[in-house]
Coordinates of C-alpha atoms in Angstrom, one line a residue:
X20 CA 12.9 1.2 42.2
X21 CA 14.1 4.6 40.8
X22 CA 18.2 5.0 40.2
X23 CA 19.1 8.8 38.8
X24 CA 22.8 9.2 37.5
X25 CA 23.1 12.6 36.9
X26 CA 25.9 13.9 34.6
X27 CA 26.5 10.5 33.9
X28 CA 27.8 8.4 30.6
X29 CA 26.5 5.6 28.4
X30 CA 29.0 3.2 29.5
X31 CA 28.0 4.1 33.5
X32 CA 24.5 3.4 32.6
X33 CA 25.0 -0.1 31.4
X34 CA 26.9 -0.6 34.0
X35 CA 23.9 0.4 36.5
X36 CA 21.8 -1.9 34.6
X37 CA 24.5 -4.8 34.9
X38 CA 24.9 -4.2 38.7
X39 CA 20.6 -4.1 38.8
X40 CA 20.7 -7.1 37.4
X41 CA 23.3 -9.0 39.3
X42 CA 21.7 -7.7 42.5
X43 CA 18.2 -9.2 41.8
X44 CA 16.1 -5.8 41.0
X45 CA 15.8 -6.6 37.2
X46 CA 16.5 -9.3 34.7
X47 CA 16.6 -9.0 31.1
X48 CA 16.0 -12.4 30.0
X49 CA 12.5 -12.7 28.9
X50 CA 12.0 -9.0 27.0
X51 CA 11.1 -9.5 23.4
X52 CA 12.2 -6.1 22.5
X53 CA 14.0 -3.0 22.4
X54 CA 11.5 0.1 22.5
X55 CA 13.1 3.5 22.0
X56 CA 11.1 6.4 22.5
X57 CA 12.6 10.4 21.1
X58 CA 10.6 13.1 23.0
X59 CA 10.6 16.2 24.7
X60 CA 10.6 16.8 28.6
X61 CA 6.7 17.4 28.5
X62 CA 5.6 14.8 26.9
X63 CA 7.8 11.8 28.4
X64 CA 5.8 10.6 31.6
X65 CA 2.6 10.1 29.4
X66 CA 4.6 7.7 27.0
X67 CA 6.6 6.0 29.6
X68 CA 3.2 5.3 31.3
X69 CA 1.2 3.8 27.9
X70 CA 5.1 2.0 27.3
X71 CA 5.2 1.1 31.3
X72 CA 1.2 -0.4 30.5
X73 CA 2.0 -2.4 27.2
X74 CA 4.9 -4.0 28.6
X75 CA 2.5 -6.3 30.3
X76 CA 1.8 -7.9 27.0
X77 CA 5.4 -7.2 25.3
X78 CA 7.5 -7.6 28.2
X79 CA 11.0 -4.9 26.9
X80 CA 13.5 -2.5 27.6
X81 CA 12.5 1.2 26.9
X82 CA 15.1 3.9 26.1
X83 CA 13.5 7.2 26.5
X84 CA 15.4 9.9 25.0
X85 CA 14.3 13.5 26.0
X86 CA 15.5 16.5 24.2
X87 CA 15.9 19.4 26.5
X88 CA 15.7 22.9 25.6
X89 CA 18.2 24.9 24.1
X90 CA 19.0 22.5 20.9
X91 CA 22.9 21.7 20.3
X92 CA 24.0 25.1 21.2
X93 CA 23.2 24.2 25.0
X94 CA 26.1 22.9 27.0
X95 CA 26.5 18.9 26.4
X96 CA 25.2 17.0 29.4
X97 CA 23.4 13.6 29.7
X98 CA 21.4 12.9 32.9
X99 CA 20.1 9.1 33.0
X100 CA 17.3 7.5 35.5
X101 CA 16.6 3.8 35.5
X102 CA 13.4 2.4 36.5
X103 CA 12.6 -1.4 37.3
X104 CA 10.3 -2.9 39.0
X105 CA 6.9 -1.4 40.0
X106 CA 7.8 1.3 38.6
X107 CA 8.4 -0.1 35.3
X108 CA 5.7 -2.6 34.7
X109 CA 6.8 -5.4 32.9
X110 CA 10.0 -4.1 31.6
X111 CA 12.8 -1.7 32.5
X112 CA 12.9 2.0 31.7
X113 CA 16.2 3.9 31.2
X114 CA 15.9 7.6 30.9
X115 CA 18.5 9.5 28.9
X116 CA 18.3 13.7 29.2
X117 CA 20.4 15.3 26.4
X118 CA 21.6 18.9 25.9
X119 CA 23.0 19.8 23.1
X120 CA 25.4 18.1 21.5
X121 CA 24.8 15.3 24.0
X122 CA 21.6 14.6 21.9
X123 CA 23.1 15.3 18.1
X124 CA 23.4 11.4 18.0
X125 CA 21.3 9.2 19.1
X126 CA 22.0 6.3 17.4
X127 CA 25.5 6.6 19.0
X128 CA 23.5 7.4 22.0
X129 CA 21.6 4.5 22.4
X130 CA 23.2 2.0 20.5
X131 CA 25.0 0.4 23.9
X132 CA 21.8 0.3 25.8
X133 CA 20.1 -1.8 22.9
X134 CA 19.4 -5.7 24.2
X135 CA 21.5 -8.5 22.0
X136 CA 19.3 -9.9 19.2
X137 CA 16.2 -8.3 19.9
X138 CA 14.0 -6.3 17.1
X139 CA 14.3 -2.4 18.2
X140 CA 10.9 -0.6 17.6
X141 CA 11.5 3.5 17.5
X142 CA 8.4 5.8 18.6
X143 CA 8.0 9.6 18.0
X144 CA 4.5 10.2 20.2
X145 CA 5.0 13.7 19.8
X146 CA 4.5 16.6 16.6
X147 CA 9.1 17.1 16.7
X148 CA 9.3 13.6 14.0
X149 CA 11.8 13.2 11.7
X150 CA 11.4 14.4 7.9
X151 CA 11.7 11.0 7.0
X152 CA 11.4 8.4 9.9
X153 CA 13.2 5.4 8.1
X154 CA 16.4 7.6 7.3
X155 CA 16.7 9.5 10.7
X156 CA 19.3 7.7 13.2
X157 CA 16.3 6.1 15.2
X158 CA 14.8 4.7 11.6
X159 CA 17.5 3.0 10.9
X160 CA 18.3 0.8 13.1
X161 CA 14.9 0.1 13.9
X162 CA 12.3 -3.0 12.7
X163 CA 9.4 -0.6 13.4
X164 CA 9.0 3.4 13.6
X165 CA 5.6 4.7 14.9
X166 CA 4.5 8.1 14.7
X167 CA 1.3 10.1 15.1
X168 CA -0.3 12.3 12.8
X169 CA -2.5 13.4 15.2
X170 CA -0.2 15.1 17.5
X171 CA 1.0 17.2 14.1
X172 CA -0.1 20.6 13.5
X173 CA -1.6 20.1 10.1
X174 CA -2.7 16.1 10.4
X175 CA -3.8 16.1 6.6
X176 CA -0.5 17.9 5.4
X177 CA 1.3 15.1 8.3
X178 CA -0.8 12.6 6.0
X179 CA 0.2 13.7 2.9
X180 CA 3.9 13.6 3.9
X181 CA 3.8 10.1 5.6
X182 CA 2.5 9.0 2.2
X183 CA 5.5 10.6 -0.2
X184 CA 8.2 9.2 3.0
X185 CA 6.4 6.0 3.5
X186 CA 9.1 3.2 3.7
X187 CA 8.5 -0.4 4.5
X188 CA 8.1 -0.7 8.6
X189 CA 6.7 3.0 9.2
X190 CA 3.1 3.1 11.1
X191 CA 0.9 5.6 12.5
X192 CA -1.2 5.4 15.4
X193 CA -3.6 7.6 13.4
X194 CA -4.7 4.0 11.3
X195 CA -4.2 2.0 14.9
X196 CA -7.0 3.6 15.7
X197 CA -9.5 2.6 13.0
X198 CA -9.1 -1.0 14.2
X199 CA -12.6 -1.2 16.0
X200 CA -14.1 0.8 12.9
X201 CA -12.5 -1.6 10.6
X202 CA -13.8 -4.7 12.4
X203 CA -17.4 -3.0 13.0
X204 CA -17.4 -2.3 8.9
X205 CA -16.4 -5.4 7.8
X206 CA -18.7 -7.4 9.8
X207 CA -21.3 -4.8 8.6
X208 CA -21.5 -5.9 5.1
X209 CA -20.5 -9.9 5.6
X210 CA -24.7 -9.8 6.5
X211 CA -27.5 -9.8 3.9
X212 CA -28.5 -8.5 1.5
X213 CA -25.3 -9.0 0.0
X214 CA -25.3 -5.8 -2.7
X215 CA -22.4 -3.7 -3.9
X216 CA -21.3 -0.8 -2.4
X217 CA -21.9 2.1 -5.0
X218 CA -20.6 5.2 -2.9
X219 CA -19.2 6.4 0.8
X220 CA -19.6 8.9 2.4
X221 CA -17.4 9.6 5.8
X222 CA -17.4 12.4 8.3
X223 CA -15.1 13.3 11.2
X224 CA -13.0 16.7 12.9
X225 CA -11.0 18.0 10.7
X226 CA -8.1 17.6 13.3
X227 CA -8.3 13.8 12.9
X228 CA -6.5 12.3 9.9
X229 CA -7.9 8.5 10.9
X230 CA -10.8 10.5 9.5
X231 CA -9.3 10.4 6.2
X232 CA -7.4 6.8 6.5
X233 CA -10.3 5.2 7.3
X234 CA -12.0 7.0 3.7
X235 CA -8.4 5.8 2.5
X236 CA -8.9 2.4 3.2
X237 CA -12.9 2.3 2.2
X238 CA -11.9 3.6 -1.0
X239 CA -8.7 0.8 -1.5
X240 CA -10.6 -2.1 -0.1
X241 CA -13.9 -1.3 -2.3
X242 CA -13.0 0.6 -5.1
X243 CA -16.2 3.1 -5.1
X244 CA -16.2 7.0 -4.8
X245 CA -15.7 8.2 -1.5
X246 CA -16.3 11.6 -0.2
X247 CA -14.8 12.8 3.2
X248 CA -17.0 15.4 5.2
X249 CA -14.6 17.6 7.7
X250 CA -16.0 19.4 10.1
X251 CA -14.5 22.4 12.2
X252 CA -14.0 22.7 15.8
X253 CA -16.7 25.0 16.6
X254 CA -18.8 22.0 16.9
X255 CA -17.3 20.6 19.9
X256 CA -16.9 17.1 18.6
X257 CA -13.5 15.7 17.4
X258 CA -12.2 12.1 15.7
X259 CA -14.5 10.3 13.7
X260 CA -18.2 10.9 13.3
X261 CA -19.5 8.4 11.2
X262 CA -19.5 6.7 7.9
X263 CA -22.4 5.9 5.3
X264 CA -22.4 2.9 2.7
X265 CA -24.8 3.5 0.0
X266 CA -26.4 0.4 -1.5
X267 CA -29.5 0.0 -3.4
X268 CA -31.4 -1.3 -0.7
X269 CA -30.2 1.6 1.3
X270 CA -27.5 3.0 3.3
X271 CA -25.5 1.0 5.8
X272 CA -25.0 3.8 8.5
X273 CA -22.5 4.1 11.6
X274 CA -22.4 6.7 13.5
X275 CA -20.7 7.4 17.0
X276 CA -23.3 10.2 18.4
X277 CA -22.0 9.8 22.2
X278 CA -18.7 8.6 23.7
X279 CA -17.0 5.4 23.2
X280 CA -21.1 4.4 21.7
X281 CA -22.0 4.0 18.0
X282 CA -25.3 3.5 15.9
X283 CA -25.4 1.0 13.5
X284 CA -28.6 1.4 11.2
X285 CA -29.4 -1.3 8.2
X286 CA -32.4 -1.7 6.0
X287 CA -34.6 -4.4 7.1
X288 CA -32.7 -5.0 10.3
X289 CA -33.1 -3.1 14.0
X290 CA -30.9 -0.7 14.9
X291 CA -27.8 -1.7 17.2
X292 CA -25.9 -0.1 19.7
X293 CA -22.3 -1.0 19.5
X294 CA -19.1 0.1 21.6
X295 CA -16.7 1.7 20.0
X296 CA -14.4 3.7 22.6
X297 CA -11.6 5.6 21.6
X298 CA -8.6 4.1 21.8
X299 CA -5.8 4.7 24.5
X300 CA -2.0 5.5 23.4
X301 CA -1.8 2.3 25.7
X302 CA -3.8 0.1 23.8
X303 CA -2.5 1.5 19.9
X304 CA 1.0 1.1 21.3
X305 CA 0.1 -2.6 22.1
X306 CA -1.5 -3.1 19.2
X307 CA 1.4 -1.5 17.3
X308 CA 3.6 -4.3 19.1
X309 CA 2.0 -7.4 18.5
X310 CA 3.3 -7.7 14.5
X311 CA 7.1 -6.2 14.0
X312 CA 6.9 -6.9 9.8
X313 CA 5.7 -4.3 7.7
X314 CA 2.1 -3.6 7.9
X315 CA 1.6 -3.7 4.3
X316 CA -2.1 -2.9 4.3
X317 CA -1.1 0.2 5.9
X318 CA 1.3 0.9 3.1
X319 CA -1.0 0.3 0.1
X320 CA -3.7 2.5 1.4
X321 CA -1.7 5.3 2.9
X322 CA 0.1 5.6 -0.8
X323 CA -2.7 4.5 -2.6
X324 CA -6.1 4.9 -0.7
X325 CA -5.2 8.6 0.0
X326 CA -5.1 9.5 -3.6
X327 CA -8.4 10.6 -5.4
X328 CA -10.4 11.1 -2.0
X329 CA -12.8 13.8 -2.3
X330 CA -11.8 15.9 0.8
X331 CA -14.7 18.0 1.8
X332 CA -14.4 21.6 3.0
X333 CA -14.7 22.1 7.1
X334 CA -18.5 22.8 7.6
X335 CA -20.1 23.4 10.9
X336 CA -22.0 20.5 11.3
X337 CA -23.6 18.4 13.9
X338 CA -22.0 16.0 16.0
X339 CA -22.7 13.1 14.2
X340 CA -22.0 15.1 11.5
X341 CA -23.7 12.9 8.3

């Protein structure tokens, strides 16, 4: 069910939500959360869909608030839509579009909408974040704030910032997405022969800062020289390539040569094929959701990992690219 209240108010939206309620379309009891999403007209179906998806495992209200054009000197107006039922998933969407001044606020904007005694979780999927997420209206009322370096312009520059803002609570979905990598690594080296790591080596685009988190977090856990190899976009390939664990023995090697499939090569042992797809903004948002204290891991390496990598020069090199 789809309800549109154009030039509407806050106050006329909650009630819409109350009368929703009382007639049977939607009940709040059972959402675990509040998740606010601040994007533009573009980009909103595409997050509603991966928030409409996750709700299946977080069950929540979402409060998408989409910045028209024409800033704060356009005329104020606030157009709302409210979406329950099958067109909500598991939770129950309310769509706020701001001109103007309308939008100057959102904390004021929102605030009403917000269910009683439930953790609020901000998300910015889009490259218009704030200069410092935990200080911007959204931040701080917020248990979580999500952003994605990925979607910036400059993703090593977005990394670089994140790290010199980085407050308790922030994520990225650019280290959501190193989960498989992680888990693939890890188990990696838990198998004999049990030698030290003595340097790293890790290549990806140089339009994908998990490239360099993933280095980041290498370098943090293990404490060895790491070198990240960047490679341009005239090769066609893009996210992570692969990574290369020197040992005495010889190199521990995994490399993603063909979609969502990686190579894992170790002396002494056969080669293995393992999946590691790319993840969906459904399943990082998911992920993202399932812990709402600080990810402090994500913290230590983001403003510790990240300093002292060795950040190769973009080179045109193979997909595969080690």
């Amino acid at each position: 069910m789809i309800v549109d209240l154009p030039e509407t108010t806050i106050a006329k939206v909650s009630r819409a939500l109350v009368t929703l309620r009382e007639e049977g379309g939607a009940v709040a009891l059972g959402r675990v959360l509040t998740l606010v999403i601040s994007t533009t007209s573009d980009a909103a179906e595409e997050a509603i869909q991966a928030a409409n998806d996750a709700s299946r495992e977080h069950p929540m209200r979402v409060i998408v608030v989409v910045h028209e054009p024409g800033g704060l000197d356009a005329p104020p107006r606030l157009d709302a839509q409210i979406r329950v039922g099958g067109d909500a998933g598991a939770s129950e969407v309310v769509m706020l579009r701001v001109w103007g001044p309308a939008g100057a606020d959102e904390e004021g904007l929102i605030t009403g909408l917000l269910l009683p005694d439930a953790p609020v979780v901000a998300w910015w999927p889009g490259p218009d974040v704030p200069e410092v997420a935990a200080e911007s209206p959204l931040g701080r009322i917020a248990q979580r704030r999500i952003t994605d370096a990925s979607a910036q312009t400059d993703p090593q520059r977005a990394l670089d910032h994140l790290a010199a803002t980085y407050r308790p609570g922030d994520s990225d979905f650019a280290w959501t997405r190193l989960t498989l990598w992680r888990a693939v690594l890890a188990a990696a080296l838990d198998q004999p022969p049990y030698e030290q790591v003595e340097a790293i080596e890790v290549a990806g685009a140089v339009d994908s800062p998990s490239t360099e988190l993933l280095a980041a977090w290498l370098r943090f856990a293990l404490d060895v020289p790491v070198t990240v190899v960047l490679s341009d976009r005239s090769t066609g390939s893009s996210g992570i390539h692969g990574v290369r664990l020197f040992r005495a023995s010889g190199p521990v090697e995994l490399e993603r040569n063909v979609p969502d499939v990686a190579t894992l090569s170790q002396p002494g042992q056969p080669t293995q094929d393992v999946s590691l797809p790319r993840r969906s903004l459904r399943d990082c948002l998911a992920e993202e959701l399932r812990r709402l204290d600080p990810d402090d891991l994500y913290g230590q390496v983001l403003t510790e990992g990240l300093a002292g990598l060795d950040r190769g020069l973009p080179a045109a090199i193979a997909t595969g690219g080690l």
